[in-house]
Coordinates of C-alpha atoms in Angstrom, one line a residue:
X1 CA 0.0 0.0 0.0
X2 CA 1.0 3.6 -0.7
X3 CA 3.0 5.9 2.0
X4 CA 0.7 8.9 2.8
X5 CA 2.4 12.5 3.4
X6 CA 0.1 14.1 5.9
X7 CA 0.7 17.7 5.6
X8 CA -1.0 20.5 8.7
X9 CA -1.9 23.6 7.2
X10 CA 0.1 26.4 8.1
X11 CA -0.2 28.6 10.6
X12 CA -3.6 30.7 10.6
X13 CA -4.9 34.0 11.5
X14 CA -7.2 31.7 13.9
X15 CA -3.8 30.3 15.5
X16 CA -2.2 33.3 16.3
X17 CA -5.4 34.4 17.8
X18 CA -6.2 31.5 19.5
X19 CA -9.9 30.6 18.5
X20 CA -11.2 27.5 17.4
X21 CA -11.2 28.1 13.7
X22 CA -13.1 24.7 12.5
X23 CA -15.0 25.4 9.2
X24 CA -15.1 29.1 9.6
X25 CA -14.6 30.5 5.8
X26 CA -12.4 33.1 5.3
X27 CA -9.5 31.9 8.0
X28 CA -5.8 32.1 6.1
X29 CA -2.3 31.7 6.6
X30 CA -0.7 34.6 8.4
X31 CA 2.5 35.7 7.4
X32 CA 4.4 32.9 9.4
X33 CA 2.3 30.1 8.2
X34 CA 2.9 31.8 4.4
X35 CA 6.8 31.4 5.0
X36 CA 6.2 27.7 6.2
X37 CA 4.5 26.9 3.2
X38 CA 6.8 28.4 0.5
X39 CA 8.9 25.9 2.4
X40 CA 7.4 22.9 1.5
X41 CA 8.3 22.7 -1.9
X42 CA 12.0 22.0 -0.9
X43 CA 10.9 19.9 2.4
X44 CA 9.5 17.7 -0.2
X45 CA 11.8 18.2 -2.9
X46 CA 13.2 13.7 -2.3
X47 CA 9.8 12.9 -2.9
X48 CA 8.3 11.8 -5.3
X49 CA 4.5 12.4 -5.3
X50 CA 1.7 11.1 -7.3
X51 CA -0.8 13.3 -6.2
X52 CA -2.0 15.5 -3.7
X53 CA -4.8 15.8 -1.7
X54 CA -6.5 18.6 0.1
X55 CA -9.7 19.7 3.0
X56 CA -11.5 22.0 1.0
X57 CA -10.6 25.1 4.1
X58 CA -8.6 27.2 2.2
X59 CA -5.9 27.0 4.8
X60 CA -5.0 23.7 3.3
X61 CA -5.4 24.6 -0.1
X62 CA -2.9 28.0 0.6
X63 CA -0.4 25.9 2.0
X64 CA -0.7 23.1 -1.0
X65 CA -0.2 25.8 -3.5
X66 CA 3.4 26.5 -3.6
X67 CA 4.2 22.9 -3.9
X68 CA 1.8 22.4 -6.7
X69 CA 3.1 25.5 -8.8
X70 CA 6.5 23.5 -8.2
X71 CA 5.2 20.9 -9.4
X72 CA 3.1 21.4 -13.1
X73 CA 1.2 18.4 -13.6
X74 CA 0.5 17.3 -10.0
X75 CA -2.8 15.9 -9.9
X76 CA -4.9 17.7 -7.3
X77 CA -7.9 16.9 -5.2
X78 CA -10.3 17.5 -2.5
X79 CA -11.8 15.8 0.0
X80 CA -14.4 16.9 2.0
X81 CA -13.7 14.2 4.7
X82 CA -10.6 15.2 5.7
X83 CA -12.0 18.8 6.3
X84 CA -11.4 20.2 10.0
X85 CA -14.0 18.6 12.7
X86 CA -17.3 20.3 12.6
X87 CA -17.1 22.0 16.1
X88 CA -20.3 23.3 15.9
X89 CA -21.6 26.2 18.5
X90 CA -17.8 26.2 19.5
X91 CA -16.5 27.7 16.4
X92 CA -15.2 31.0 16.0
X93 CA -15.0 31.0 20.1
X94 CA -12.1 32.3 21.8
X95 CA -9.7 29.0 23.6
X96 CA -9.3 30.6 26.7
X97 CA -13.2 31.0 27.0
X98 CA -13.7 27.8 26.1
X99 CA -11.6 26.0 28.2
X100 CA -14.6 26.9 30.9
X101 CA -16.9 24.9 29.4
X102 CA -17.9 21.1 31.0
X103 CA -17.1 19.7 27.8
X104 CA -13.0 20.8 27.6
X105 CA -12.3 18.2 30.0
X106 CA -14.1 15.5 28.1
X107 CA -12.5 16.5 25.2
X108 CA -8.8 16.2 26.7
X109 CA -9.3 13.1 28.5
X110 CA -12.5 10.9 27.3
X111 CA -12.7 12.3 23.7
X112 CA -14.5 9.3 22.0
X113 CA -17.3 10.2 24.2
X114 CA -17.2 14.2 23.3
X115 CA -20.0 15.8 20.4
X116 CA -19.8 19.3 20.2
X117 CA -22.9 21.4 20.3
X118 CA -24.2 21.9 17.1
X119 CA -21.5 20.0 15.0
X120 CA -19.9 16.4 15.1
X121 CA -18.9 14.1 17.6
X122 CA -14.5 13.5 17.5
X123 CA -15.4 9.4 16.8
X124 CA -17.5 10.4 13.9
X125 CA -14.5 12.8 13.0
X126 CA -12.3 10.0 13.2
X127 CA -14.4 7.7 10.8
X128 CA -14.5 10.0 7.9
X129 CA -10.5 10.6 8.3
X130 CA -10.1 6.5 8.5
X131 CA -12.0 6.1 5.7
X132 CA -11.1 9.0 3.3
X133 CA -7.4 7.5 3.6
X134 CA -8.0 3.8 3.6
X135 CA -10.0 4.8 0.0
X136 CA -7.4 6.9 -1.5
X137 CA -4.8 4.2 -0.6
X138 CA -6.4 2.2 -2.8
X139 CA -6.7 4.7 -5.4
X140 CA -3.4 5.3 -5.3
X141 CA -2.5 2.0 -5.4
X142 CA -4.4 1.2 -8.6
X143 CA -3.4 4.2 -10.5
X144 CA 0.0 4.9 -9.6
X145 CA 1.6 0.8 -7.8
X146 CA 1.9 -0.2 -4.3
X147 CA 4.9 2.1 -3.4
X148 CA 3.7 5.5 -4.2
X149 CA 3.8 8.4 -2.0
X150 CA 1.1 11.1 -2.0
X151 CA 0.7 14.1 0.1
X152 CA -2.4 15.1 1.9
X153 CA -3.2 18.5 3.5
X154 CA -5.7 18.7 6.7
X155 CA -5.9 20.0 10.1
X156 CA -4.5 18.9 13.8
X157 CA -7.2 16.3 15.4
X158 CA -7.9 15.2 12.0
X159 CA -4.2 13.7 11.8
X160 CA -3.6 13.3 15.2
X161 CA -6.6 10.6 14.9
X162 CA -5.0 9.1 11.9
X163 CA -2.1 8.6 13.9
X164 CA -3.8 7.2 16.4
X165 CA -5.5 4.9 14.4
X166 CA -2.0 3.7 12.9
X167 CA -0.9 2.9 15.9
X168 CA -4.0 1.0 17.2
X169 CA -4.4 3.5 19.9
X170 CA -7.6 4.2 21.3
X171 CA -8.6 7.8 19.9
X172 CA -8.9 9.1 23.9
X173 CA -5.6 8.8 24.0
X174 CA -5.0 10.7 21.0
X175 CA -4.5 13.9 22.5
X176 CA -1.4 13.1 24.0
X177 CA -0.1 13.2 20.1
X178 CA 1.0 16.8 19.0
X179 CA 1.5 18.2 14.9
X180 CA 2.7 21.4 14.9
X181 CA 1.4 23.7 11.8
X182 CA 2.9 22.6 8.8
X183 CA 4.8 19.9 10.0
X184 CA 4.6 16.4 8.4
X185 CA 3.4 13.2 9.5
X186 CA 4.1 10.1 7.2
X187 CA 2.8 6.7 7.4
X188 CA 3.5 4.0 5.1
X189 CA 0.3 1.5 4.7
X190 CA 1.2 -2.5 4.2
X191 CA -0.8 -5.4 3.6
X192 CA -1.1 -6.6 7.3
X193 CA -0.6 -2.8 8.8
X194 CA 0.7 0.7 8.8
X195 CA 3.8 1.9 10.0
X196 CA 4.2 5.5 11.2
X197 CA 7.6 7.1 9.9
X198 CA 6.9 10.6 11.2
X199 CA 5.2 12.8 13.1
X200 CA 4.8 16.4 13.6
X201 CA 8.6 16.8 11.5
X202 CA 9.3 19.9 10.5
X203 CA 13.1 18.8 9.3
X204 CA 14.7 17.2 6.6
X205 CA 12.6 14.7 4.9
X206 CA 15.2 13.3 2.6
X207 CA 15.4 9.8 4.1
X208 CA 11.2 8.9 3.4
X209 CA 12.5 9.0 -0.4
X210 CA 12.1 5.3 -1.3
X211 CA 15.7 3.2 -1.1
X212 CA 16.5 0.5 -3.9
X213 CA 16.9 -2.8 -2.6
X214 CA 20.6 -4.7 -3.1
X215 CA 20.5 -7.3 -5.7
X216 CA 19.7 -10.6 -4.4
X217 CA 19.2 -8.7 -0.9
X218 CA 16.6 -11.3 0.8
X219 CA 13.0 -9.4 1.7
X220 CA 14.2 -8.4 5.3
X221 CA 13.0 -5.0 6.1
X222 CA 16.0 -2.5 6.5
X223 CA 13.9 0.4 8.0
X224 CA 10.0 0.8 8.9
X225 CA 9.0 2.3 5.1
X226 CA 9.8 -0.7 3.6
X227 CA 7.2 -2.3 2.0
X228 CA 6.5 -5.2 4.0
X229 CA 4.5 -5.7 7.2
X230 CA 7.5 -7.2 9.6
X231 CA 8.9 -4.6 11.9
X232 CA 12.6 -4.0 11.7
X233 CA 14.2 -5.8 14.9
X234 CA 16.1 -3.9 16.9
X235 CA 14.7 -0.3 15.2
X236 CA 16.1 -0.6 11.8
X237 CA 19.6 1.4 10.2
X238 CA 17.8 3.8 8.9
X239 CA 18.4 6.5 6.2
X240 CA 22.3 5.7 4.2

């Protein structure tokens, strides 16, 4: 199955702020998150990609854009279910207020049982997430072979519950799992399950580029993005 690039928008106007952005229209990079995203390009630069993926926000789609003009030809494509969680009455509200309400603390340490007024419930987030990316791993798969690599822009839970679900971690303990804004996260999908190369890396990204196996080399993995589902004993040697 395909490695998936997952890609947190930039930072927003809403960050810097500190409100609770979640579908709100009109929320954009500021001028730090523009910088992080004219950065990508070359972040990415050992990669090679056979498509990208976006939430329809247009924080995602800002911070996609300087890769795709890098890139003419790029196929490009949204997905409504990897769009931020629908937060509902919360949205647009202040942190710091929020942080009052009854429902915070269920949303920091029982979040599987949190819906927010008005908007979705963070297990229903989840779903969509799970979903989205187990079908565009097959996509990819079909249209571009097993080891592809794609790229896919979203927003903090909805990764950090990707993440969890790599891992086979329950998603209330999914907030112990931090992406900062534009960072990357990378998990390569096998057969029998996912391993998860990165997360929240805002470094050098050269050693995800795929590695050519030795000649005659026997199928014994030599790092966790190989494509097979056996774990490297001992951690792997990682990048040459």
């Amino acid at each position: 199955m395909p490695t998936l690039i997952l890609v947190r928008h930039g930072r927003s106007t809403a960050n810097t702020a500190g409100v609770l952005a979640g579908r709100t229209p009109g929320v954009l990079l500021d001028e730090r998150g523009t910088e992080q995203a004219a950065a990508l390009p070359a972040r990415l630069s050992a990669l090679a990609l056979a498509a990208a993926v976006t939430s329809p926000l247009e924080r995602c789609r800002q911070t996609l854009q300087p890769l795709v003009d890098a890139r003419p030809g790029l196929p490009v494509h949204t997905e409504e279910r990897i769009s931020e969680c629908d937060y509902g009455d919360w949205s647009g509200r202040k942190l710091a207020e929020l942080s009052d309400e009854p429902l915070m603390s269920v949303v920091q340490q029982h979040p599987s049982a949190a819906a927010f007024p008005g908007g979705e419930s963070m297990r229903a987030m989840q779903a969509r997430a799970v979903d989205a990316v187990r079908d565009w791993n097959d996509r990819i798969a079909a249209e571009h072979g097993e080891d592809a690599t794609y790229v896919m822009c979203s927003h903090g839970d909805i990764i950090k519950s990707l993440v969890a679900d790599a891992l086979g971690m329950h998603l209330d303990l999914f907030q112990r799992i931090h992406v900062d804004p534009c960072s990357v996260t990378a998990i390569r999908y096998t057969r029998l399950r996912p391993f998860l190369l990165r997360v929240g890396d805002t470094g050098d990204l050269t050693p995800l580029a795929p590695r050519e196996q030795p000649v005659g080399a026997d199928a014994v993995p030599s790092g966790a993005g190989d494509a097979t589902s056996d774990a490297a004993v001992g951690g792997g040697g990682g990048a040459p």
